[in-house]
Short mmCIF file of C-alpha atoms and ligand atoms in Angstrom, two decimals:
data_model
loop_
_atom_site.label_atom_id
_atom_site.label_comp_id
_atom_site.label_asym_id
_atom_site.label_seq_id
_atom_site.Cartn_x
_atom_site.Cartn_y
_atom_site.Cartn_z
CA MET J 201 -62.14 -57.82 76.71
CA PHE J 202 -62.14 -54.47 74.92
CA TRP J 203 -58.40 -54.14 75.33
CA THR J 204 -57.74 -57.70 74.24
CA VAL J 205 -59.78 -57.08 71.10
CA THR J 206 -58.17 -53.70 70.49
CA SER J 207 -54.66 -55.03 70.75
CA SER J 208 -55.51 -57.97 68.56
CA LEU J 209 -57.08 -55.72 65.96
CA LEU J 210 -54.10 -53.39 66.14
CA GLU J 211 -51.91 -56.31 65.28
CA GLY J 212 -54.13 -57.11 62.30
CA PHE J 213 -54.07 -53.46 61.32
CA GLY J 214 -50.28 -53.62 61.33
CA LYS J 215 -50.49 -56.10 58.47
CA THR J 216 -53.11 -53.95 56.75
CA PHE J 217 -50.81 -50.97 57.00
CA GLU J 218 -47.86 -53.01 55.74
CA ILE J 219 -49.78 -54.03 52.62
CA PHE J 220 -50.90 -50.44 52.12
CA ALA J 221 -47.45 -48.93 52.51
CA LEU J 222 -45.56 -51.50 50.45
CA THR J 223 -48.10 -51.25 47.65
CA LEU J 224 -47.71 -47.48 47.52
CA ILE J 225 -43.92 -47.56 47.69
CA PHE J 226 -43.69 -49.80 44.66
CA SER J 227 -46.71 -48.80 42.61
CA LEU J 228 -46.29 -45.03 42.71
CA PRO J 229 -43.01 -45.10 40.73
CA LEU J 230 -43.96 -48.16 38.69
CA GLY J 231 -47.18 -46.43 37.67
CA LEU J 232 -45.16 -43.46 36.41
CA ILE J 233 -42.98 -45.74 34.30
CA MET J 234 -46.09 -47.44 32.94
CA SER J 235 -47.66 -44.11 32.09
CA PHE J 236 -44.57 -43.31 30.01
CA GLY J 237 -45.05 -46.70 28.38
CA SER J 238 -48.65 -45.93 27.50
CA MET J 239 -47.61 -42.60 25.96
CA SER J 240 -44.60 -44.08 24.16
CA LYS J 241 -44.06 -43.23 20.51
CA PHE J 242 -42.81 -46.79 20.03
CA SER J 243 -46.08 -48.56 19.34
CA PRO J 244 -45.24 -52.10 20.59
CA VAL J 245 -44.46 -50.66 24.03
CA LYS J 246 -47.52 -48.45 23.89
CA TYR J 247 -49.94 -51.19 22.95
CA LEU J 248 -48.42 -53.78 25.29
CA THR J 249 -48.83 -51.33 28.19
CA LYS J 250 -52.38 -50.53 27.15
CA LEU J 251 -53.16 -54.25 26.95
CA ILE J 252 -51.83 -54.87 30.46
CA VAL J 253 -53.78 -51.92 31.84
CA TRP J 254 -56.93 -53.13 30.11
CA VAL J 255 -56.62 -56.66 31.53
CA ILE J 256 -55.76 -55.52 35.05
CA ARG J 257 -58.41 -52.84 35.25
CA GLY J 258 -60.96 -55.08 33.58
CA THR J 259 -60.74 -57.97 36.05
CA PRO J 260 -61.37 -58.09 39.79
CA LEU J 261 -58.41 -57.64 42.09
CA MET J 262 -59.60 -60.71 43.99
CA LEU J 263 -59.18 -62.83 40.88
CA GLN J 264 -55.71 -61.40 40.25
CA LEU J 265 -54.78 -62.22 43.80
CA ILE J 266 -55.79 -65.83 43.34
CA VAL J 267 -54.04 -66.16 39.99
CA ILE J 268 -50.82 -64.69 41.33
CA PHE J 269 -50.93 -66.84 44.44
CA TYR J 270 -51.80 -70.20 42.85
CA GLY J 271 -50.66 -69.64 39.26
CA PRO J 272 -46.88 -70.04 39.46
CA GLY J 273 -47.14 -73.18 41.62
CA LEU J 274 -49.65 -74.78 39.27
CA ILE J 275 -47.52 -74.00 36.26
CA GLY J 276 -44.46 -75.39 38.07
CA THR J 277 -46.21 -78.67 38.82
CA TRP J 278 -47.52 -78.92 35.29
CA ALA J 279 -44.10 -78.24 33.76
CA ALA J 280 -42.39 -80.74 36.08
CA GLY J 281 -44.73 -83.49 34.92
CA PHE J 282 -44.62 -82.43 31.29
CA THR J 283 -44.26 -85.23 28.74
CA ALA J 284 -44.42 -84.89 25.00
CA ASP J 285 -47.35 -87.12 24.21
CA ASN J 286 -48.62 -85.77 20.92
CA ALA J 287 -47.27 -84.69 17.59
CA LEU J 288 -47.32 -81.00 18.36
CA THR J 289 -45.49 -81.19 21.67
CA GLN J 290 -43.02 -83.69 20.25
CA TRP J 291 -42.28 -81.30 17.46
CA LEU J 292 -41.86 -78.43 19.93
CA CYS J 293 -39.56 -80.57 22.07
CA SER J 294 -37.15 -80.89 19.15
CA PHE J 295 -36.19 -77.27 19.88
CA GLY J 296 -33.69 -76.59 22.63
CA TRP J 297 -35.33 -73.33 23.70
CA PHE J 298 -38.65 -75.05 24.27
CA ASN J 299 -37.10 -77.59 26.61
CA GLY J 300 -35.25 -74.74 28.29
CA ILE J 301 -38.50 -72.91 28.98
CA ILE J 302 -40.19 -76.05 30.31
CA ASP J 303 -37.23 -76.80 32.59
CA TRP J 304 -37.27 -73.24 33.82
CA MET J 305 -41.01 -73.27 34.47
CA ALA J 306 -40.64 -76.53 36.37
CA THR J 307 -38.67 -74.58 38.96
CA TRP J 308 -41.58 -72.18 39.57
CA GLU J 309 -43.05 -72.27 43.03
CA SER J 310 -45.87 -70.39 44.66
CA PHE J 311 -45.09 -67.05 46.23
CA ASP J 312 -45.59 -67.04 49.94
CA ARG J 313 -48.96 -65.54 50.80
CA PHE J 314 -47.78 -62.11 51.75
CA THR J 315 -45.54 -61.71 48.70
CA ALA J 316 -48.42 -62.78 46.47
CA VAL J 317 -50.57 -60.04 48.01
CA ILE J 318 -47.92 -57.39 47.48
CA VAL J 319 -47.19 -58.50 43.92
CA SER J 320 -50.83 -58.45 42.88
CA PHE J 321 -51.60 -55.18 44.66
CA VAL J 322 -48.56 -53.51 43.12
CA ILE J 323 -49.49 -54.67 39.62
CA ASN J 324 -53.11 -53.65 40.09
CA TYR J 325 -52.44 -50.23 41.57
CA SER J 326 -49.62 -49.41 39.15
CA CYS J 327 -52.15 -49.75 36.35
CA TYR J 328 -54.64 -47.43 38.01
CA PHE J 329 -51.96 -44.93 38.92
CA SER J 330 -50.50 -45.03 35.42
CA GLU J 331 -53.83 -43.92 33.99
CA ILE J 332 -54.08 -41.09 36.49
CA TYR J 333 -50.53 -39.98 35.73
CA ARG J 334 -51.20 -40.15 32.00
CA GLY J 335 -54.31 -38.03 32.36
CA GLY J 336 -52.34 -35.51 34.41
CA ILE J 337 -49.38 -35.37 32.08
CA GLU J 338 -51.52 -35.04 28.97
CA SER J 339 -53.50 -32.21 30.54
CA ILE J 340 -50.45 -29.96 30.83
CA PRO J 341 -50.58 -27.38 28.03
CA LYS J 342 -48.13 -27.94 25.20
CA GLY J 343 -46.90 -24.40 25.73
CA GLN J 344 -45.15 -25.44 28.94
CA TYR J 345 -43.00 -27.97 27.08
CA GLU J 346 -42.40 -25.49 24.28
CA ALA J 347 -41.36 -22.78 26.71
CA GLY J 348 -38.90 -25.23 28.29
CA GLN J 349 -37.52 -26.15 24.90
CA VAL J 350 -37.19 -22.58 23.68
CA LEU J 351 -35.34 -21.71 26.88
CA GLY J 352 -32.78 -24.40 26.07
CA MET J 353 -33.84 -26.84 28.77
CA THR J 354 -33.52 -30.57 28.18
CA LYS J 355 -36.62 -32.74 28.03
CA THR J 356 -35.76 -34.24 31.39
CA GLN J 357 -35.28 -30.81 32.95
CA THR J 358 -38.56 -29.62 31.52
CA PHE J 359 -40.36 -32.65 32.89
CA PHE J 360 -38.93 -32.55 36.38
CA LYS J 361 -38.56 -28.80 36.87
CA VAL J 362 -41.61 -27.53 35.04
CA VAL J 363 -44.21 -30.19 34.37
CA LEU J 364 -44.08 -32.58 37.32
CA LEU J 365 -45.34 -30.29 40.08
CA GLN J 366 -48.21 -29.14 37.88
CA VAL J 367 -49.07 -32.79 37.24
CA ILE J 368 -48.96 -33.54 40.97
CA LYS J 369 -51.28 -30.65 41.67
CA ARG J 370 -53.76 -31.93 39.11
CA ILE J 371 -53.69 -35.56 40.17
CA ILE J 372 -54.02 -35.13 43.92
CA PRO J 373 -57.84 -35.46 43.91
CA PRO J 374 -58.01 -38.66 41.79
CA MET J 375 -54.96 -40.05 43.58
CA SER J 376 -56.45 -39.55 47.01
CA ASN J 377 -59.58 -41.40 45.85
CA GLU J 378 -57.50 -44.30 44.64
CA ILE J 379 -55.36 -44.41 47.75
CA ILE J 380 -58.40 -44.47 50.02
CA THR J 381 -59.76 -47.33 47.93
CA LEU J 382 -56.44 -49.09 48.45
CA VAL J 383 -56.87 -48.89 52.22
CA LYS J 384 -60.16 -50.74 51.90
CA ASP J 385 -58.89 -53.15 49.23
CA THR J 386 -56.25 -54.47 51.62
CA SER J 387 -59.05 -56.51 53.19
CA LEU J 388 -59.01 -58.68 50.05
CA ALA J 389 -55.77 -60.18 51.33
CA ARG J 390 -57.80 -62.42 53.59
CA THR J 391 -58.97 -64.31 50.47
CA ILE J 392 -55.60 -66.02 50.51
CA SER J 393 -55.39 -66.11 54.31
CA VAL J 394 -53.16 -63.16 55.05
CA TYR J 395 -54.06 -62.12 58.56
CA GLU J 396 -55.05 -58.50 58.18
CA ILE J 397 -57.49 -56.66 60.40
CA ILE J 398 -60.77 -58.13 59.09
CA TRP J 399 -59.37 -61.57 59.74
CA SER J 400 -58.39 -60.58 63.26
CA GLY J 401 -61.91 -59.28 63.89
CA GLN J 402 -63.54 -62.37 62.47
CA LEU J 403 -61.56 -64.64 64.76
CA PHE J 404 -63.58 -63.38 67.73
CA ILE J 405 -66.77 -64.73 66.18
CA LYS J 406 -65.36 -68.22 66.21
CA SER J 407 -63.45 -68.08 69.49
CA ASP J 408 -65.77 -66.00 71.71
CA GLY J 409 -68.99 -65.66 69.75
CA LEU J 410 -68.51 -61.87 69.54
CA LEU J 411 -69.65 -59.91 66.49
CA TRP J 412 -68.73 -56.41 67.61
CA PRO J 413 -64.97 -56.81 67.09
CA LEU J 414 -65.64 -57.24 63.37
CA LEU J 415 -67.70 -54.06 63.30
CA TYR J 416 -65.04 -52.37 65.39
CA THR J 417 -62.56 -52.89 62.54
CA GLY J 418 -64.59 -50.31 60.64
CA ILE J 419 -63.44 -47.68 63.12
CA PHE J 420 -59.83 -48.42 62.24
CA TYR J 421 -60.54 -47.90 58.55
CA LEU J 422 -62.50 -44.74 59.25
CA VAL J 423 -59.80 -43.22 61.41
CA PHE J 424 -57.01 -44.11 59.01
CA ASN J 425 -58.90 -42.81 55.99
CA GLY J 426 -59.81 -39.72 57.96
CA LEU J 427 -56.12 -39.07 58.55
CA LEU J 428 -55.37 -39.62 54.87
CA THR J 429 -58.13 -37.21 53.89
CA ILE J 430 -56.65 -34.55 56.15
CA LEU J 431 -53.20 -35.21 54.73
CA PHE J 432 -54.39 -34.87 51.15
CA GLY J 433 -56.32 -31.76 52.08
CA LYS J 434 -53.11 -30.26 53.47
CA LEU J 435 -51.21 -31.21 50.34
CA GLU J 436 -53.84 -29.62 48.15
CA LYS J 437 -53.68 -26.46 50.24
CA LYS J 438 -49.93 -26.44 49.98
CA LEU J 439 -50.12 -26.37 46.18
CA ASP J 440 -52.89 -23.79 46.21
CA TYR J 441 -50.37 -21.00 45.83
CA PHE J 442 -50.31 -21.41 42.07
CA LYS J 443 -52.90 -21.95 39.41
CA SER J 444 -52.29 -24.04 36.35
CA MET O 646 -23.20 -9.53 7.43
CA ALA O 647 -26.77 -10.39 8.28
CA ILE O 648 -27.39 -11.81 11.73
CA LEU O 649 -30.44 -13.74 10.52
CA GLU O 650 -30.63 -15.25 7.10
CA VAL O 651 -33.49 -17.46 6.02
CA THR O 652 -33.26 -19.00 2.58
CA ASP O 653 -36.13 -20.59 0.68
CA LEU O 654 -37.77 -22.11 3.75
CA LYS O 655 -40.60 -24.52 3.04
CA LYS O 656 -42.99 -26.27 5.35
CA SER O 657 -46.12 -28.34 4.80
CA PHE O 658 -48.51 -29.92 7.24
CA GLY O 659 -49.67 -33.03 5.41
CA LYS O 660 -50.91 -31.71 2.07
CA THR O 661 -51.26 -28.09 3.19
CA LYS O 662 -48.32 -26.03 2.05
CA VAL O 663 -47.95 -23.42 4.74
CA LEU O 664 -44.56 -21.92 3.90
CA LYS O 665 -43.87 -21.90 0.19
CA GLY O 666 -40.31 -20.63 0.11
CA ILE O 667 -39.54 -17.83 2.53
CA SER O 668 -36.31 -15.89 2.27
CA LEU O 669 -35.41 -12.99 4.47
CA SER O 670 -32.44 -11.42 6.14
CA LEU O 671 -31.94 -9.07 9.03
CA GLU O 672 -29.01 -6.95 10.16
CA GLU O 673 -27.81 -6.90 13.74
CA GLY O 674 -29.61 -4.34 15.89
CA GLN O 675 -32.54 -4.01 13.53
CA VAL O 676 -36.18 -4.69 14.13
CA MET O 677 -38.31 -6.56 11.63
CA SER O 678 -42.05 -6.80 11.79
CA ILE O 679 -43.97 -9.54 10.06
CA ILE O 680 -47.53 -8.72 9.15
CA GLY O 681 -50.15 -10.63 7.22
CA SER O 682 -53.61 -12.04 7.49
CA SER O 683 -54.59 -14.98 9.63
CA GLY O 684 -53.33 -18.29 8.32
CA SER O 685 -50.63 -16.76 6.14
CA GLY O 686 -47.93 -18.74 7.99
CA LYS O 687 -46.38 -16.16 10.33
CA THR O 688 -46.50 -18.36 13.41
CA THR O 689 -45.27 -21.35 11.45
CA LEU O 690 -42.28 -19.35 10.23
CA LEU O 691 -41.35 -18.35 13.78
CA ARG O 692 -41.85 -21.89 15.04
CA CYS O 693 -39.60 -23.29 12.31
CA ILE O 694 -36.83 -20.84 13.15
CA ASN O 695 -37.20 -21.68 16.86
CA PHE O 696 -37.08 -25.48 16.36
CA LEU O 697 -40.65 -25.97 17.51
CA GLU O 698 -41.36 -27.27 14.02
CA THR O 699 -38.93 -28.78 11.58
CA ALA O 700 -39.00 -27.14 8.18
CA ASP O 701 -39.05 -29.42 5.14
CA SER O 702 -36.35 -27.60 3.24
CA GLY O 703 -34.37 -24.41 3.14
CA ARG O 704 -31.70 -22.94 5.34
CA ILE O 705 -31.56 -20.79 8.45
CA MET O 706 -28.41 -18.99 9.54
CA VAL O 707 -28.03 -17.10 12.78
CA ASP O 708 -24.94 -15.07 13.52
CA GLY O 709 -22.89 -16.90 10.90
CA ASP O 710 -23.89 -20.40 12.03
CA VAL O 711 -26.19 -22.63 10.08
CA ILE O 712 -28.85 -23.60 12.60
CA PHE O 713 -31.00 -25.44 10.11
CA ASP O 714 -30.21 -26.96 6.75
CA GLY O 715 -32.86 -28.98 4.95
CA GLU O 716 -30.14 -30.68 2.87
CA ASP O 717 -28.42 -31.99 5.94
CA LYS O 718 -30.21 -35.22 6.75
CA THR O 719 -27.95 -36.33 9.59
CA LYS O 720 -29.53 -36.60 13.00
CA HIS O 721 -28.30 -33.90 15.29
CA LYS O 722 -27.71 -34.45 18.94
CA ALA O 723 -30.25 -32.87 21.27
CA LYS O 724 -27.41 -30.99 22.93
CA GLU O 725 -26.32 -29.41 19.66
CA THR O 726 -29.86 -28.28 18.94
CA ARG O 727 -30.11 -26.78 22.41
CA GLU O 728 -26.93 -24.78 21.91
CA LYS O 729 -28.36 -23.37 18.70
CA GLN O 730 -31.69 -22.79 20.35
CA LEU O 731 -30.02 -20.56 22.92
CA LYS O 732 -28.89 -18.12 20.25
CA ILE O 733 -32.48 -17.09 19.75
CA GLY O 734 -35.37 -16.37 22.05
CA LEU O 735 -39.11 -16.59 21.57
CA VAL O 736 -41.88 -14.72 23.34
CA PHE O 737 -45.20 -16.51 23.07
CA GLN O 738 -48.60 -15.03 22.51
CA GLN O 739 -49.90 -16.93 25.57
CA PHE O 740 -46.83 -16.09 27.75
CA ASN O 741 -46.39 -19.73 28.86
CA LEU O 742 -44.93 -18.75 32.19
CA PHE O 743 -44.24 -21.53 34.69
CA PRO O 744 -47.12 -21.20 37.17
CA GLN O 745 -45.41 -22.80 40.16
CA TYR O 746 -42.44 -20.42 40.15
CA ASN O 747 -42.43 -16.83 41.24
CA VAL O 748 -41.41 -14.10 38.84
CA LEU O 749 -37.72 -14.19 39.70
CA ASP O 750 -37.51 -17.98 39.44
CA ASN O 751 -39.35 -17.94 36.13
CA VAL O 752 -36.65 -15.66 34.78
CA THR O 753 -33.69 -17.50 36.31
CA LEU O 754 -34.72 -21.17 36.05
CA ALA O 755 -33.30 -21.91 32.61
CA VAL O 756 -30.23 -19.72 33.19
CA LYS O 757 -29.41 -21.57 36.40
CA LEU O 758 -29.88 -24.96 34.79
CA LYS O 759 -27.56 -23.90 32.00
CA ALA O 760 -24.99 -22.61 34.47
CA LYS O 761 -24.69 -26.11 35.90
CA GLU O 762 -22.86 -27.09 32.72
CA ARG O 763 -20.08 -24.62 33.48
CA ALA O 764 -16.77 -26.17 34.48
CA ASP O 765 -16.37 -23.86 37.48
CA TYR O 766 -19.95 -24.33 38.70
CA LYS O 767 -19.04 -26.46 41.73
CA GLN O 768 -16.38 -24.11 43.06
CA ASN O 769 -18.18 -20.84 42.45
CA LYS O 770 -21.75 -22.00 42.80
CA LYS O 771 -22.83 -19.32 45.26
CA GLN O 772 -21.33 -16.50 43.30
CA ILE O 773 -22.64 -17.74 39.95
CA LEU O 774 -26.18 -18.07 41.28
CA LYS O 775 -26.00 -14.65 42.87
CA GLU O 776 -24.85 -13.07 39.64
CA ILE O 777 -27.73 -14.70 37.82
CA ASP O 778 -30.22 -13.39 40.38
CA ASP O 779 -28.76 -9.90 40.28
CA LYS O 780 -28.91 -9.78 36.52
CA ALA O 781 -32.50 -11.01 36.54
CA LEU O 782 -33.48 -8.44 39.16
CA LYS O 783 -31.96 -5.70 37.04
CA LEU O 784 -33.85 -6.92 33.97
CA LEU O 785 -37.10 -7.07 35.90
CA SER O 786 -36.74 -3.63 37.39
CA ASP O 787 -35.92 -2.25 33.93
CA MET O 788 -39.26 -3.63 32.85
CA GLY O 789 -41.07 -2.04 35.76
CA LEU O 790 -41.50 -5.27 37.65
CA GLY O 791 -39.13 -4.53 40.51
CA ASP O 792 -41.89 -4.90 43.09
CA LYS O 793 -43.28 -8.10 41.59
CA VAL O 794 -40.29 -10.42 41.81
CA ASP O 795 -41.89 -12.56 44.54
CA SER O 796 -45.32 -12.76 42.94
CA TYR O 797 -46.63 -15.80 41.15
CA PRO O 798 -47.90 -15.58 37.57
CA CYS O 799 -51.52 -16.03 38.67
CA GLN O 800 -51.22 -12.86 40.73
CA LEU O 801 -50.19 -10.74 37.75
CA SER O 802 -52.10 -8.98 35.02
CA GLY O 803 -51.68 -10.21 31.46
CA GLY O 804 -49.41 -7.31 30.65
CA GLN O 805 -47.20 -8.03 33.63
CA GLN O 806 -47.06 -11.71 32.74
CA GLN O 807 -45.99 -10.87 29.22
CA ARG O 808 -43.28 -8.58 30.54
CA VAL O 809 -42.02 -11.41 32.75
CA SER O 810 -41.91 -13.69 29.76
CA ILE O 811 -39.91 -11.11 27.83
CA ALA O 812 -37.50 -10.84 30.76
CA ARG O 813 -37.27 -14.62 30.87
CA ALA O 814 -36.27 -14.75 27.21
CA MET O 815 -33.83 -11.85 27.60
CA ALA O 816 -32.13 -13.46 30.59
CA LEU O 817 -30.54 -16.02 28.26
CA GLU O 818 -29.01 -13.20 26.22
CA PRO O 819 -30.27 -14.31 22.82
CA LYS O 820 -28.81 -12.80 19.66
CA ILE O 821 -32.30 -12.37 18.26
CA LEU O 822 -35.61 -12.16 20.06
CA PHE O 823 -38.77 -13.33 18.29
CA PHE O 824 -42.26 -12.25 19.31
CA ASP O 825 -45.44 -13.94 18.14
CA GLU O 826 -48.26 -11.44 18.52
CA PRO O 827 -47.08 -10.44 21.99
CA THR O 828 -50.12 -8.27 22.67
CA SER O 829 -52.99 -10.16 21.12
CA ALA O 830 -53.85 -12.12 24.27
CA LEU O 831 -54.10 -8.84 26.18
CA ASP O 832 -56.86 -6.35 26.84
CA PRO O 833 -56.35 -3.31 24.59
CA GLU O 834 -55.45 -1.08 27.53
CA LEU O 835 -52.58 -3.42 28.43
CA THR O 836 -50.99 -3.60 25.00
CA GLY O 837 -49.31 -0.23 25.52
CA GLU O 838 -47.08 -1.45 28.31
CA ILE O 839 -45.77 -4.31 26.20
CA LEU O 840 -45.19 -2.11 23.19
CA LYS O 841 -43.28 0.27 25.46
CA VAL O 842 -40.99 -2.54 26.63
CA ILE O 843 -40.33 -3.62 23.06
CA ARG O 844 -39.65 -0.02 22.06
CA GLU O 845 -37.11 0.24 24.88
CA LEU O 846 -35.42 -2.95 23.73
CA ALA O 847 -35.25 -1.51 20.22
CA GLU O 848 -33.58 1.59 21.58
CA LYS O 849 -30.95 -0.67 23.15
CA ASN O 850 -30.37 -2.13 19.68
CA MET O 851 -31.80 -5.53 20.45
CA THR O 852 -32.32 -7.47 17.24
CA MET O 853 -35.97 -8.44 17.07
CA VAL O 854 -38.51 -10.08 14.80
CA ILE O 855 -42.08 -9.24 15.72
CA VAL O 856 -45.24 -10.77 14.34
CA THR O 857 -47.92 -8.18 15.01
CA HIS O 858 -51.28 -6.86 13.98
CA GLU O 859 -50.52 -3.41 15.40
CA MET O 860 -49.72 -1.51 12.21
CA ASN O 861 -48.91 1.81 13.84
CA PHE O 862 -46.56 0.13 16.24
CA ALA O 863 -44.94 -1.86 13.43
CA ARG O 864 -44.33 1.26 11.42
CA GLU O 865 -42.97 3.15 14.37
CA VAL O 866 -40.70 0.55 15.95
CA SER O 867 -39.43 -1.50 13.04
CA ASP O 868 -36.80 -0.80 10.44
CA TYR O 869 -38.14 -3.36 8.05
CA ILE O 870 -41.55 -4.86 7.41
CA VAL O 871 -42.35 -8.14 5.75
CA PHE O 872 -45.87 -8.81 4.52
CA MET O 873 -46.74 -12.48 4.31
CA ASP O 874 -49.61 -13.78 2.30
CA ASP O 875 -50.51 -17.41 1.75
CA GLY O 876 -47.08 -18.78 2.60
CA VAL O 877 -44.99 -16.34 0.62
CA ILE O 878 -43.54 -12.91 1.21
CA ALA O 879 -45.76 -10.77 -0.93
CA GLU O 880 -44.06 -7.47 -0.19
CA GLU O 881 -41.25 -6.19 1.98
CA GLY O 882 -39.27 -3.06 2.53
CA ARG O 883 -38.55 -0.15 4.84
CA ALA O 884 -41.27 0.25 7.42
CA GLU O 885 -42.72 3.59 6.27
CA ASP O 886 -42.65 2.58 2.62
CA VAL O 887 -44.49 -0.64 3.17
CA ILE O 888 -47.20 0.85 5.36
CA ASN O 889 -47.56 4.22 3.63
CA ASN O 890 -47.06 3.18 0.02
CA PRO O 891 -48.05 -0.43 -0.42
CA LYS O 892 -47.26 -1.55 -3.95
CA THR O 893 -49.04 -4.86 -4.28
CA GLU O 894 -52.80 -5.15 -4.39
CA ARG O 895 -52.75 -7.80 -1.72
CA LEU O 896 -51.04 -5.56 0.79
CA GLN O 897 -53.30 -2.65 -0.09
CA ALA O 898 -56.32 -4.86 0.52
CA PHE O 899 -54.84 -6.14 3.79
CA LEU O 900 -54.06 -2.66 5.10
CA SER O 901 -57.46 -1.24 4.25
CA LYS O 902 -59.14 -4.21 5.91
CA ILE O 903 -57.07 -3.71 9.05
CA SER O 904 -57.74 0.02 9.33
CA ASP O 905 -61.52 -0.52 9.13
N1 ATP G 2384 -49.55 -28.18 13.55
C1 ATP G 2384 -50.29 -27.91 12.46
N2 ATP G 2384 -50.91 -28.91 11.78
C2 ATP G 2384 -51.64 -28.65 10.68
N3 ATP G 2384 -51.83 -27.44 10.18
C3 ATP G 2384 -51.25 -26.39 10.79
C4 ATP G 2384 -50.46 -26.58 11.97
N4 ATP G 2384 -50.01 -25.37 12.37
C5 ATP G 2384 -50.51 -24.48 11.48
N5 ATP G 2384 -51.25 -25.09 10.54
C6 ATP G 2384 -51.91 -24.42 9.41
O1 ATP G 2384 -50.97 -23.61 8.78
C7 ATP G 2384 -51.56 -22.40 8.32
C8 ATP G 2384 -50.76 -21.24 8.83
O2 ATP G 2384 -50.87 -21.16 10.24
P1 ATP G 2384 -50.10 -20.09 11.10
O3 ATP G 2384 -50.49 -20.34 12.50
O4 ATP G 2384 -48.66 -20.13 10.76
O5 ATP G 2384 -50.74 -18.73 10.58
P2 ATP G 2384 -50.56 -17.26 11.17
O6 ATP G 2384 -50.11 -16.43 10.04
O7 ATP G 2384 -49.73 -17.28 12.38
O8 ATP G 2384 -52.05 -16.88 11.53
P3 ATP G 2384 -52.61 -16.00 12.74
O9 ATP G 2384 -52.50 -14.57 12.32
O10 ATP G 2384 -54.05 -16.43 12.85
O11 ATP G 2384 -51.82 -16.34 13.95
C9 ATP G 2384 -52.99 -22.43 8.81
O12 ATP G 2384 -53.81 -22.79 7.72
C10 ATP G 2384 -53.01 -23.50 9.86
O13 ATP G 2384 -54.25 -24.15 9.86
MG1 MG G 2385 -50.06 -16.87 14.44
#
């Protein structure tokens, strides 16, 4: 039985890992772009980014998951059955662009479950990462940028050759926190029936009346997070050679 | 012809007028010291000349080229500004070394990035990089840092860090080197080594502008001294004259306060 459970849980963990890895791959760079947005000198971009970050960080990931999964389909159905039945909508319908938008929205369909998970996780984690990046970037002394400028380096060169590694060094601790949280957050995917490890464990309650497989999933999380902790520790050590 | 010529430079921060019309000129190979009490605008003047601040009006010429003209309202390309920037170098009070690079890489980073713009970079890459390293090593050993090239800034004393930052500025071969209180972040016993390096540069006829509170050093090393007070040049002249025979009351007051 133990091996049956283990292999079944491993399969579930595969999905867990997939969510984890895909979320990181997309949200790490997207978060950096968003952090530039939130530091932009162009205020519409700045405030739009801040608004998005506020909404995403201010609402539960579970809710975002549900909205992303059901939202587009619901809007699609609504738009397909849209009729102008009052003065306001009739007035709006006299504009071509309005009809265009309605027609376009009528084509919206739900994401498949897995895509919905990845989309909502990427949006959510990009926002958290963007704040960490912003904190890191803003904590670099102005003198570093000025030294780069005085030495005739371009802004891009100064950022990538001088600032970035210092930022990375500073953000490793908060990043590792967030990434370990991500590992655990992947279990939220079961809300919309994506078969990750918790789901796999729970199945044994129904099929065989066994509770321990569900508890056993905890070991998988512990081991994986243990490995991540070691990895981050190594990374921190690696950047220990300089102080900034 | 003067290598540096600043004409009627003005700069305000909001309502505070910090530079109220500064004019000065400096011949090639000469050393100018700028003295003056705290808040008189010395740092602001250096920052305006080095493009870290934009002056409101006036003109700055370096080596025959206008590098800043307050009348000229056209937007300049970043690349153009960088070219002009490279004619001058600035040594910061707080060194601002790059902590993640060792001493040699701190000195060569900007030079190597600049070399990438050379047309023959691809063909002669190895040789170009080697030349840059060799030159940097020579500079560093001239400054007594020959055995520190592999160290990181955090492993160096303040005086050593400041010498690295001087080498870093020199590596780009600026026409003029500016110093903003290069010793004031250092323990008193370390200031000597920096002053020695600057003295050696002066002997090699490096054109320099030094903001300093070290009056004896200013008198000894510089050809010309400018005394700034409240955003204007209150007195200027040959080094010995200015320090030994101050004419204005303000400079007399400043000097007696300093020597206390
Ligand atoms: N970025 C800024 N914004 C507003 N005010 C500034 C700024 N930089 C400098 N000032 C003001 O300009 C005045 C001159 O400052 P500056 O740093 O040029 O003086 P300084 O002569 O270098 O003084 P110190 O000897 O203390 O270094 C000060 O009153 C300072 O408060
Ligand atoms: Mg100053």
